[in-house]
mmCIF file of C-alpha atoms in Angstrom:
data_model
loop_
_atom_site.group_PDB
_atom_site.id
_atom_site.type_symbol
_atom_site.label_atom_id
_atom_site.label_comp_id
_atom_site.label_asym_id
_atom_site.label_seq_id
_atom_site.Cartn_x
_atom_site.Cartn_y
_atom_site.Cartn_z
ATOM 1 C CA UNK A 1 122.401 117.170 88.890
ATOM 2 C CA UNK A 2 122.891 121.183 89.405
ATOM 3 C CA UNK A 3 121.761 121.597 93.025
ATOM 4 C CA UNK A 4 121.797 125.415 94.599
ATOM 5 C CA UNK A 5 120.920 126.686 98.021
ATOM 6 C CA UNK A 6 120.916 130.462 98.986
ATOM 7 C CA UNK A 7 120.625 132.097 102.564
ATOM 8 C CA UNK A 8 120.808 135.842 103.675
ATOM 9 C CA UNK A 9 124.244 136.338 105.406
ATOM 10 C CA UNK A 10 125.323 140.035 106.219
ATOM 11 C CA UNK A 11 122.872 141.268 104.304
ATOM 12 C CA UNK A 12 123.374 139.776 100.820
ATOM 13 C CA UNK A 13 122.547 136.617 99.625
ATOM 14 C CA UNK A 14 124.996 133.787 99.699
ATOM 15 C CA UNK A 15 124.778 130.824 97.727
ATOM 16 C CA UNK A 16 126.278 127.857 97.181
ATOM 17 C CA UNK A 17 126.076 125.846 93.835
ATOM 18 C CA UNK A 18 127.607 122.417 92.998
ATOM 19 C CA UNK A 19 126.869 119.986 89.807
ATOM 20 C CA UNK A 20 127.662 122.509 87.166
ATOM 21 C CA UNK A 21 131.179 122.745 87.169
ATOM 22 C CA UNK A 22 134.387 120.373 87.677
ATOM 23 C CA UNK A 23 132.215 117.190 87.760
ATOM 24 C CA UNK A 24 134.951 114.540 88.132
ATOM 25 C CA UNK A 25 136.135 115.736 91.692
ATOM 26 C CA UNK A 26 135.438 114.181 94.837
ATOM 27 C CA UNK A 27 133.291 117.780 95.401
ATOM 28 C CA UNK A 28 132.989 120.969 93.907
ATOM 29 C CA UNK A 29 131.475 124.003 95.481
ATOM 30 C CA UNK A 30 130.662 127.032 93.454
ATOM 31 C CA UNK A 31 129.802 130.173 96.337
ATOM 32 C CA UNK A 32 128.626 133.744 95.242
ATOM 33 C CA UNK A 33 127.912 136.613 97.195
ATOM 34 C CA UNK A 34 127.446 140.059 95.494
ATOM 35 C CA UNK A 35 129.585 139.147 91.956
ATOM 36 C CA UNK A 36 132.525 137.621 93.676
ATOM 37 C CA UNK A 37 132.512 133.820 92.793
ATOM 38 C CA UNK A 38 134.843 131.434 93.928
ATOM 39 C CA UNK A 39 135.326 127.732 92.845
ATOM 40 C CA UNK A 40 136.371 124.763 95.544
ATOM 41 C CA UNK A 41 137.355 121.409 94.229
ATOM 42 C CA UNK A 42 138.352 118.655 96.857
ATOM 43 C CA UNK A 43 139.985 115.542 95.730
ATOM 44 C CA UNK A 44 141.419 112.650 97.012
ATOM 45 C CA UNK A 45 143.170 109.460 96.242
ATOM 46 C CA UNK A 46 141.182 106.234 96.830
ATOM 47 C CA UNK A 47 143.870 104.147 98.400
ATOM 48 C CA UNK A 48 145.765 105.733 101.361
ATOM 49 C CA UNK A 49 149.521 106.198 100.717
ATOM 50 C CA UNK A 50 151.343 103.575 102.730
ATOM 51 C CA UNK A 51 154.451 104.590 105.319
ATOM 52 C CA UNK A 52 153.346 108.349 106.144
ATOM 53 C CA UNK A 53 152.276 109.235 110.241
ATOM 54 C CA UNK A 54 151.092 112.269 109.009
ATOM 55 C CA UNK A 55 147.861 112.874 106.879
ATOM 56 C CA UNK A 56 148.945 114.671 103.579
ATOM 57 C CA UNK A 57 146.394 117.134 103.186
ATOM 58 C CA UNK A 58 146.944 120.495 100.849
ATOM 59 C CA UNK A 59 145.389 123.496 100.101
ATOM 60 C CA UNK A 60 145.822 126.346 97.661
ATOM 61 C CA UNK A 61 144.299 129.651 97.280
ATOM 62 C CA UNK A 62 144.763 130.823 93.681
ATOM 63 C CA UNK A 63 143.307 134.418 92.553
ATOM 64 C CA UNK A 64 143.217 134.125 88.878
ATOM 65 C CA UNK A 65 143.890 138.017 87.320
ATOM 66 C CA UNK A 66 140.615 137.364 84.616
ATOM 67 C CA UNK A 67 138.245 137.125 88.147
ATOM 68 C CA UNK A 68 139.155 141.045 88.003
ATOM 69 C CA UNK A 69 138.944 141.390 84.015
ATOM 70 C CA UNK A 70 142.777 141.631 84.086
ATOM 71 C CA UNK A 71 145.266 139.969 81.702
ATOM 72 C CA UNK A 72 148.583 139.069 83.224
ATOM 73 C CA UNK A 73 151.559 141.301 82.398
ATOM 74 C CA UNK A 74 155.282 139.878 80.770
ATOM 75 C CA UNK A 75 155.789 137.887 77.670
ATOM 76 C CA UNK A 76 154.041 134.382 78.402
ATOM 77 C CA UNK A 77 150.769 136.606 79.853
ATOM 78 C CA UNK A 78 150.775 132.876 82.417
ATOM 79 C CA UNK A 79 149.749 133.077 86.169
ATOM 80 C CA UNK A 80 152.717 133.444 88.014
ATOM 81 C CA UNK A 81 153.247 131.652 91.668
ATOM 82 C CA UNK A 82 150.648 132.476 94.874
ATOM 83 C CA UNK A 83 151.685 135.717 96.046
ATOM 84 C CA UNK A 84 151.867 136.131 99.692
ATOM 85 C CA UNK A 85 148.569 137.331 100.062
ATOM 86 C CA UNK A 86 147.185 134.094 98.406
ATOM 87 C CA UNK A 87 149.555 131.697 100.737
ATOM 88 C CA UNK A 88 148.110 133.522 103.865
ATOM 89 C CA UNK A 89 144.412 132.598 102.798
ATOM 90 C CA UNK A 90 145.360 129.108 102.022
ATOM 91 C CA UNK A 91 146.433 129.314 105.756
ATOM 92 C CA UNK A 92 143.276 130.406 106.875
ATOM 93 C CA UNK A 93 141.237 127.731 104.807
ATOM 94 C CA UNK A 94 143.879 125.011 106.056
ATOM 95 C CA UNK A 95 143.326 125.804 109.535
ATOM 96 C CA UNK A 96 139.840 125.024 110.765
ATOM 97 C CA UNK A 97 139.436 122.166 108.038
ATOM 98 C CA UNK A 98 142.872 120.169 108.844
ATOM 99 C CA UNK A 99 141.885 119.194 112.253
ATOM 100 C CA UNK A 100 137.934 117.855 111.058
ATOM 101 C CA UNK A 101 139.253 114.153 109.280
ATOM 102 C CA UNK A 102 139.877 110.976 110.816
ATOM 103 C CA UNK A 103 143.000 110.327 112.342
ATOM 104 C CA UNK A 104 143.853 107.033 110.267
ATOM 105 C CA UNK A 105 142.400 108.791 107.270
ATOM 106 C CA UNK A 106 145.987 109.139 105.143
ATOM 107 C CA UNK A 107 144.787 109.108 101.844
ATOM 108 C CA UNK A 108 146.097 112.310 99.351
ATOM 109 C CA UNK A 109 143.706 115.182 99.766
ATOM 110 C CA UNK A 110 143.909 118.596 97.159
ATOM 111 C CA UNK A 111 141.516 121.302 98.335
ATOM 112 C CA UNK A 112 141.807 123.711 95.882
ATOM 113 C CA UNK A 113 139.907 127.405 96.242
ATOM 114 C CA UNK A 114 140.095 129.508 92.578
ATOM 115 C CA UNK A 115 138.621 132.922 92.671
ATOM 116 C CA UNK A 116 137.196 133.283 89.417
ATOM 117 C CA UNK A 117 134.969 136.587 89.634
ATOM 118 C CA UNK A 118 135.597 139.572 91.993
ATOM 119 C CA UNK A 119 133.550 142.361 92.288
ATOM 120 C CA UNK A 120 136.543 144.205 94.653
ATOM 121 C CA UNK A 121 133.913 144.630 97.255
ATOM 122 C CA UNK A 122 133.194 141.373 98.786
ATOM 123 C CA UNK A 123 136.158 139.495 100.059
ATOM 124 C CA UNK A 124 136.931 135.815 98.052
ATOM 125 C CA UNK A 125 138.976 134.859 101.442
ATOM 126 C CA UNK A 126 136.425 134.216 103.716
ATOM 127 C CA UNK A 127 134.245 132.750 100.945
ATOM 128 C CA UNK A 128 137.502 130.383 100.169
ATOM 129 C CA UNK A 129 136.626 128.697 103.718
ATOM 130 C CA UNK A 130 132.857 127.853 103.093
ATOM 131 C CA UNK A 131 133.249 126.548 99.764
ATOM 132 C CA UNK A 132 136.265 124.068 100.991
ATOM 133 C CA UNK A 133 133.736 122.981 103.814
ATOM 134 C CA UNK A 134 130.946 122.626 101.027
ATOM 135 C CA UNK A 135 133.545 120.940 98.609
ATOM 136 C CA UNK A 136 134.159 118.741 101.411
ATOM 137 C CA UNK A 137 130.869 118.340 103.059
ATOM 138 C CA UNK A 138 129.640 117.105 99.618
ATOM 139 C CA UNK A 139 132.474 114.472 98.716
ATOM 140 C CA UNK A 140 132.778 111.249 99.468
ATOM 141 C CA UNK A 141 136.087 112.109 101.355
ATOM 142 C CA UNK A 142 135.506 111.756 105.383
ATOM 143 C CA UNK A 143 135.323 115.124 106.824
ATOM 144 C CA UNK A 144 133.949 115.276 109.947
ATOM 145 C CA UNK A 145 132.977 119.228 109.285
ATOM 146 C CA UNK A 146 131.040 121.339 108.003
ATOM 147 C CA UNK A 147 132.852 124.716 109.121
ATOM 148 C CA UNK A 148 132.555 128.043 107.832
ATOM 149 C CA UNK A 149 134.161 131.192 107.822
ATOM 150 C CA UNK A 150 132.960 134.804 108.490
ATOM 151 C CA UNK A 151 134.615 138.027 108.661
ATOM 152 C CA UNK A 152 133.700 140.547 111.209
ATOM 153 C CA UNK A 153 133.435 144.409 111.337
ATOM 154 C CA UNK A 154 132.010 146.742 113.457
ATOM 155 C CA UNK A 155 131.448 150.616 112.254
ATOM 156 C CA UNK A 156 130.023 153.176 114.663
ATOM 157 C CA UNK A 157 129.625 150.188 117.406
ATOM 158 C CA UNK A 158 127.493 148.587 114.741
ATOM 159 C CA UNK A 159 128.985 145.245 114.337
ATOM 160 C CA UNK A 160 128.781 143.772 110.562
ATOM 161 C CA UNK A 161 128.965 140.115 109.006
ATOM 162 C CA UNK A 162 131.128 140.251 106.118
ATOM 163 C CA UNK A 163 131.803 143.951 105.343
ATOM 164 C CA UNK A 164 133.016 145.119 102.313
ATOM 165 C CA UNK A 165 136.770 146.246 101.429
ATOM 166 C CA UNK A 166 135.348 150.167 101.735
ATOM 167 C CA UNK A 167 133.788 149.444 104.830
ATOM 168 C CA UNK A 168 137.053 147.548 106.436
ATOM 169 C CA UNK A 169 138.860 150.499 106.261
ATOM 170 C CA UNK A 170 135.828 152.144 108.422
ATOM 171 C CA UNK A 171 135.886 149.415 110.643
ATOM 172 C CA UNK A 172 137.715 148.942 114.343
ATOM 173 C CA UNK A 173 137.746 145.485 114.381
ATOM 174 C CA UNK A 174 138.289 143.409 111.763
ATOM 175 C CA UNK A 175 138.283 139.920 112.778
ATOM 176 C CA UNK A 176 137.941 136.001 110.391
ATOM 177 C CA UNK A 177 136.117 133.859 112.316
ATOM 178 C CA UNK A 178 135.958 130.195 111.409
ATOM 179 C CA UNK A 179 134.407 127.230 113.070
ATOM 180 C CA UNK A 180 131.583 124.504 113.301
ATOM 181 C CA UNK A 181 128.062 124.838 114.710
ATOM 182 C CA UNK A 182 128.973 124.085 118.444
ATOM 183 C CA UNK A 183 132.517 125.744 118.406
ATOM 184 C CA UNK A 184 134.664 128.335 117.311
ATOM 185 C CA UNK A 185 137.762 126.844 115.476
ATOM 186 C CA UNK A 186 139.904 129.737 114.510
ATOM 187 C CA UNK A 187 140.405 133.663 114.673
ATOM 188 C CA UNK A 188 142.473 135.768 113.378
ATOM 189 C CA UNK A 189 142.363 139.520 113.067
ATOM 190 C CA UNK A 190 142.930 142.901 113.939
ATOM 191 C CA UNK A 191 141.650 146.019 115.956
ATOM 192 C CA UNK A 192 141.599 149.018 117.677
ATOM 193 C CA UNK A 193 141.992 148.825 121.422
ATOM 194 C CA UNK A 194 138.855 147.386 122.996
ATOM 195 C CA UNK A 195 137.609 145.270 125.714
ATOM 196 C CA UNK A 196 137.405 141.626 126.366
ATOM 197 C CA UNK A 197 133.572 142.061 126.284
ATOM 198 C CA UNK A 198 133.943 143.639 122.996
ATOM 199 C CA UNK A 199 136.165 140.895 121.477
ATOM 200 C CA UNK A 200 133.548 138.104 122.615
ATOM 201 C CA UNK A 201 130.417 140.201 121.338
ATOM 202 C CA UNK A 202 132.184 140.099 118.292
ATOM 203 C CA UNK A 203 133.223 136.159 118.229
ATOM 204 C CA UNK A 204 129.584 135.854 119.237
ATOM 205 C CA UNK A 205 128.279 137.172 116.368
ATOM 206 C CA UNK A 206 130.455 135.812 114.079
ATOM 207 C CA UNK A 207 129.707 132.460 115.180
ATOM 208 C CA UNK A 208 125.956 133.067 114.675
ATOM 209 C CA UNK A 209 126.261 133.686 111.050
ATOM 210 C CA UNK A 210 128.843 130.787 110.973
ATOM 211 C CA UNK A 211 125.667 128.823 112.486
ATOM 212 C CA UNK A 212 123.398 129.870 109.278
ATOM 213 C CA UNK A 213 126.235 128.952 106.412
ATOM 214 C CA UNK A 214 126.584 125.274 108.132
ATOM 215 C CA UNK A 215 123.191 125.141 108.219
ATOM 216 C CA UNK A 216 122.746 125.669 104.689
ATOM 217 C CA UNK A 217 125.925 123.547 103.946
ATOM 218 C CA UNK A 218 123.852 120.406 105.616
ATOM 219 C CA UNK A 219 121.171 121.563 103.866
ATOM 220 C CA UNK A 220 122.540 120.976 100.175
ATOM 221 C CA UNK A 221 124.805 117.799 101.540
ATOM 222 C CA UNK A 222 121.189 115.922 102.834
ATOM 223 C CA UNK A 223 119.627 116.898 99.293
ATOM 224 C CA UNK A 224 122.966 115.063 97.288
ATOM 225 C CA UNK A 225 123.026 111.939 100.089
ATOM 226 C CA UNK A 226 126.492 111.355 99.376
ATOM 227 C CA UNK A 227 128.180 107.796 101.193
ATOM 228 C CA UNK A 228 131.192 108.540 102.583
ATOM 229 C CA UNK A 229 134.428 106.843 102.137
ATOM 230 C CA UNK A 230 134.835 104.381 105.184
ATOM 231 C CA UNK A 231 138.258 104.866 107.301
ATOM 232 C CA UNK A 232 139.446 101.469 108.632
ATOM 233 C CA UNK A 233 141.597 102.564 111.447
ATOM 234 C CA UNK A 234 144.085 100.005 112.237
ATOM 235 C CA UNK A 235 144.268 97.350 115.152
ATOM 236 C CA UNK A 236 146.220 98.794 117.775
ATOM 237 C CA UNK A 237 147.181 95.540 120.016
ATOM 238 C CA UNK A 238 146.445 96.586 123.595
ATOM 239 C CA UNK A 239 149.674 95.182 125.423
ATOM 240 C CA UNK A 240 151.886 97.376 122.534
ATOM 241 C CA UNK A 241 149.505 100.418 123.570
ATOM 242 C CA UNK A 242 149.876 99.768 127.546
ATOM 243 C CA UNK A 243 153.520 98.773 126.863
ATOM 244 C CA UNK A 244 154.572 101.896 124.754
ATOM 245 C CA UNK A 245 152.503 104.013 127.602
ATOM 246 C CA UNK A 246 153.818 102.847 130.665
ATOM 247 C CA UNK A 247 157.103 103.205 129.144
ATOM 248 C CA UNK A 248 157.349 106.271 128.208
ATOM 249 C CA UNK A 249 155.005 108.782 130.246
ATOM 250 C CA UNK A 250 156.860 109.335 133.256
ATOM 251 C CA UNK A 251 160.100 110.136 131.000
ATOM 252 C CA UNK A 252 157.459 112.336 129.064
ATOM 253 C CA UNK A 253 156.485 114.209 131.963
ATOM 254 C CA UNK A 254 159.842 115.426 133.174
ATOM 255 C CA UNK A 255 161.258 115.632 129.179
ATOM 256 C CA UNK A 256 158.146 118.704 128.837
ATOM 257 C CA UNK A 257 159.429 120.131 132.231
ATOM 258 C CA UNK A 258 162.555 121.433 130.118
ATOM 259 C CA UNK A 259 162.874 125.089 129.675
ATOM 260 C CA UNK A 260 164.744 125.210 126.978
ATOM 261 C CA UNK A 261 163.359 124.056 123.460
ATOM 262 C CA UNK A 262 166.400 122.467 122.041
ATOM 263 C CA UNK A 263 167.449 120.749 125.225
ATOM 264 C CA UNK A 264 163.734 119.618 125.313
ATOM 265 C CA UNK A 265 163.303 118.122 121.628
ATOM 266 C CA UNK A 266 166.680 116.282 121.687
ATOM 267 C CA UNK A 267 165.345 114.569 125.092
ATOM 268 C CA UNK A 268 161.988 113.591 123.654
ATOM 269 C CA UNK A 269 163.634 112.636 120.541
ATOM 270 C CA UNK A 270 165.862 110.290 123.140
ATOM 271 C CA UNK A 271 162.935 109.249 124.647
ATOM 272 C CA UNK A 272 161.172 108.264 121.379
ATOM 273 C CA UNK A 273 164.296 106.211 120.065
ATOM 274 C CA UNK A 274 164.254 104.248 123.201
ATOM 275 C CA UNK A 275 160.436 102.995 123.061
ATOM 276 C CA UNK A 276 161.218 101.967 119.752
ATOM 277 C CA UNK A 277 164.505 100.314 121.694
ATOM 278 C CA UNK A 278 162.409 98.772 123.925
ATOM 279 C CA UNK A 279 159.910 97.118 121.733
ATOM 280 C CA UNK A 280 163.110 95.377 120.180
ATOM 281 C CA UNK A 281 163.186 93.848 116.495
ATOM 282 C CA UNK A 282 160.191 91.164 117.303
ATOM 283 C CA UNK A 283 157.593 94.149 117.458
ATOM 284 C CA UNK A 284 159.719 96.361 114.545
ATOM 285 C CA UNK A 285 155.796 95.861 112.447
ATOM 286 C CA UNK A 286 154.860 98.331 115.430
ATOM 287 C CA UNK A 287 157.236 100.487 115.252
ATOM 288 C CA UNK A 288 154.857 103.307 113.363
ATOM 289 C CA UNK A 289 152.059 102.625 115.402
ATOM 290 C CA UNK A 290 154.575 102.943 118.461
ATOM 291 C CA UNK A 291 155.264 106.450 117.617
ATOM 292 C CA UNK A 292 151.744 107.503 117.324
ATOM 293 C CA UNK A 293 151.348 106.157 120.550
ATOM 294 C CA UNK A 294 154.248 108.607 121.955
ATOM 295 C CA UNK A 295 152.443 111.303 120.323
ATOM 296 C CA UNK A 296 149.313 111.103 121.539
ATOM 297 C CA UNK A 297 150.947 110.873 125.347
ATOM 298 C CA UNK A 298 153.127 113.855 124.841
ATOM 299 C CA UNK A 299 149.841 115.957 123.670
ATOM 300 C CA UNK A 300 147.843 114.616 126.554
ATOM 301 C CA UNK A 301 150.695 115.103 129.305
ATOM 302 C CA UNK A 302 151.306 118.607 127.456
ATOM 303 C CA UNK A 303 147.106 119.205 127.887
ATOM 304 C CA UNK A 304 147.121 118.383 131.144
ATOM 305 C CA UNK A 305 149.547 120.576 132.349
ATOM 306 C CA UNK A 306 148.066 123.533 130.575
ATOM 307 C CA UNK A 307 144.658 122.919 131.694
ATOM 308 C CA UNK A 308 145.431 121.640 135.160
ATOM 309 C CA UNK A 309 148.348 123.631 136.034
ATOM 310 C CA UNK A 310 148.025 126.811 133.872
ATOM 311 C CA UNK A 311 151.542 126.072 132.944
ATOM 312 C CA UNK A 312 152.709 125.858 128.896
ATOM 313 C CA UNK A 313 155.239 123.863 127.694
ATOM 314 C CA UNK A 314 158.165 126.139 128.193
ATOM 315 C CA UNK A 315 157.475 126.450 132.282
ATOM 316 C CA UNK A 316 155.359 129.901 131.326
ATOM 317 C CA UNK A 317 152.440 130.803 132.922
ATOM 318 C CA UNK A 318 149.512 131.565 130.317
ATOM 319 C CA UNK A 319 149.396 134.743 130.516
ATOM 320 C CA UNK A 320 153.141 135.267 130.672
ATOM 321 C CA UNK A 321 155.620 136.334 127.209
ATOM 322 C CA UNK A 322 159.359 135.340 126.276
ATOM 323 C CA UNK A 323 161.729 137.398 126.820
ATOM 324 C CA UNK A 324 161.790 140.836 124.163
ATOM 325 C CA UNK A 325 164.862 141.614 122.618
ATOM 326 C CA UNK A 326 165.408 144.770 120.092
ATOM 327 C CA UNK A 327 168.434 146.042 117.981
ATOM 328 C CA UNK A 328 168.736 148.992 115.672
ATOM 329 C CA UNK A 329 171.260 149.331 113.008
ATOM 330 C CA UNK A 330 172.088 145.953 113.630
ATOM 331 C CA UNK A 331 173.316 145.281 110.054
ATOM 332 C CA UNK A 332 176.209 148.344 109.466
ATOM 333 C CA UNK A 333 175.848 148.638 105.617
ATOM 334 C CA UNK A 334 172.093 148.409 105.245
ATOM 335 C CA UNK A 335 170.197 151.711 104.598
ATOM 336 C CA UNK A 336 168.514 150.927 108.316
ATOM 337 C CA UNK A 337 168.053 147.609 109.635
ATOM 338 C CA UNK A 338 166.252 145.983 112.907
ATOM 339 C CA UNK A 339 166.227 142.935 114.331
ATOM 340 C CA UNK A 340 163.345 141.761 116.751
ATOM 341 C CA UNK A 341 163.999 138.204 118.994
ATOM 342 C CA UNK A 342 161.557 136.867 120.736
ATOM 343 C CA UNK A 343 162.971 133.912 123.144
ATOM 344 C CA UNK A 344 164.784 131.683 120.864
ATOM 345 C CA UNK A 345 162.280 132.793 117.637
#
């Protein structure tokens, strides 16, 4: 069943088409706006892959060279590797969606975004985001989304949803803005100086257009109906929990006190080997779950102490930078060299 829903964003239509194409994936979105096109296909792996902690999601951003009525260059005329411009969007699409799946979830997830039409006009990147959402929103697999992403301009103080490449060179801000209906999940950008008023009017109104596209994602997910696949999470006996906890947050606490990094991971490191110490070999089936349970005090201490006492990990203050370091002619045979350190980065 071809499905399509279309809503006015920025002044052109955008619409979002699934059913027609790659019809053995989890979820396929198909999104237009002006004659770019791109293609999102979401997959996953029905049975969760067994001794991970992590959840092994990936995403890749591939512009294919006939999208622009191009033929690939060389011998073999093949796509060659993502360039760096094609990593970085992957990025962006990884970003807001990564965070939006269960935490137990741990089954192999491919998100993968092709731009098959471009019209050099209207960006595929931002497009990339809102048909991995759709992809997603659509599947079976259980995201907890949908997001969407918008880019922002603003020419002449006129500020613009989704501006064209000949108008981003016009533009003083030029901002992607990526989140749910309630929040805003991700930015990244560039401008001219301008206030913080400025900045928010802008995240403002990029979240108002994100607003409409999740809107019309629900839209075409309530029309399909799809069942979602259900997450068992796994028992998490309360005396291990308690046990692990009381164990290990006061050491926690004063480990993330620790200026400096290394000195700070190899002591939270200690700390992790000895809860797993303490549990012994009688609890070693916990020893996984033990670990997530050191995790998720870490991030709460490390919260806590951001939000309570405006301090970050590193003893800075939030508003407060590492120490700037900058050489010229550092390397002596090099037809000019630099080197920029920033702390211990």
């Amino acid at each position: 069943m071809i499905v399509k829903k279309e809503r006015e964003i920025g002044g052109k239509i955008l619409s979002i088409e699934t059913g027609r194409l790659a019809k053995q994936a989890n979820g396929a979105a198909l999104v237009t706006y002006g004659d770019t096109m791109i293609l999102a296909v979401a997959t996953a792996s029905k049975e969760p892959r067994e001794g991970i902690d992590f959840f092994p999601l990936s995403v890749e951003y591939q512009e294919k060279s006939y999208a622009a009525g191009k033929i690939p260059g060389g011998f073999f005329k093949r796509e060659g590797r993502p360039g760096a411009g094609e990593i970085l969007s992957a990025r962006l699409i990884d970003r807001p969606i990564r965070p939006l799946f269960p935490d137990h979830f741990k089954n192999e997830t491919q998100v993968v975004i092709f731009v098959i039409s471009s019209d050099r006009e209207n960006s595929a990147d931002v497009l990339g985001g809102v048909g991995a959402s759709a992809a997603l929103t659509i599947s079976d697999i259980p995201f907890q989304g949908p997001i969407a992403s918008v880019r922002v301009g603003r020419i002449d103080g006129q500020m613009i949803i989704n501006p064209t490449i000949t108008q981003q060179e016009e533009s003083d801000i030029n901002l992607i803005v990526s989140g749910t209906d309630d929040s805003i999940m991700m930015v990244e950008g560039e401008s001219d100086e301008i206030s913080e008023a400025e900045m928010l009017e802008a995240l403002k109104f990029g979240h108002d257009a994100i607003r409409d596209l999740v809107a019309l994602q629900n839209e075409l997910a309530a029309e399909l109906n799809i069942v979602k696949m259900e997450v068992v999470a796994p028992e998490v006996p309360a005396d291990i929990e308690s046990r692990v906890t009381a164990f290990c947050e006061g050491k926690i606490a004063e480990a993330i006190q620790i200026k400096e990094k290394k000195a700070r991971n190899e002591r939270l490191s200690a700390i992790k080997s000895e809860v797993i110490e303490d549990l012994g070999e009688e609890n070693e089936a916990h020893y996984g779950l033990a670990k997530e349970i050191f995790e998720k005090v870490t991030k709460k201490l490390v919260r806590g102490m951001i939000i309570n006492k405006g301090v970050r990990l590193d003893g800075r203050g939030m508003d407060d930078i590492r120490d700037i370091e900058c050489l010229v002619s550092f390397l002596p045979r090099a037809h000019g060299s630099a080197l920029f350190t920033r702390g211990q980065t």
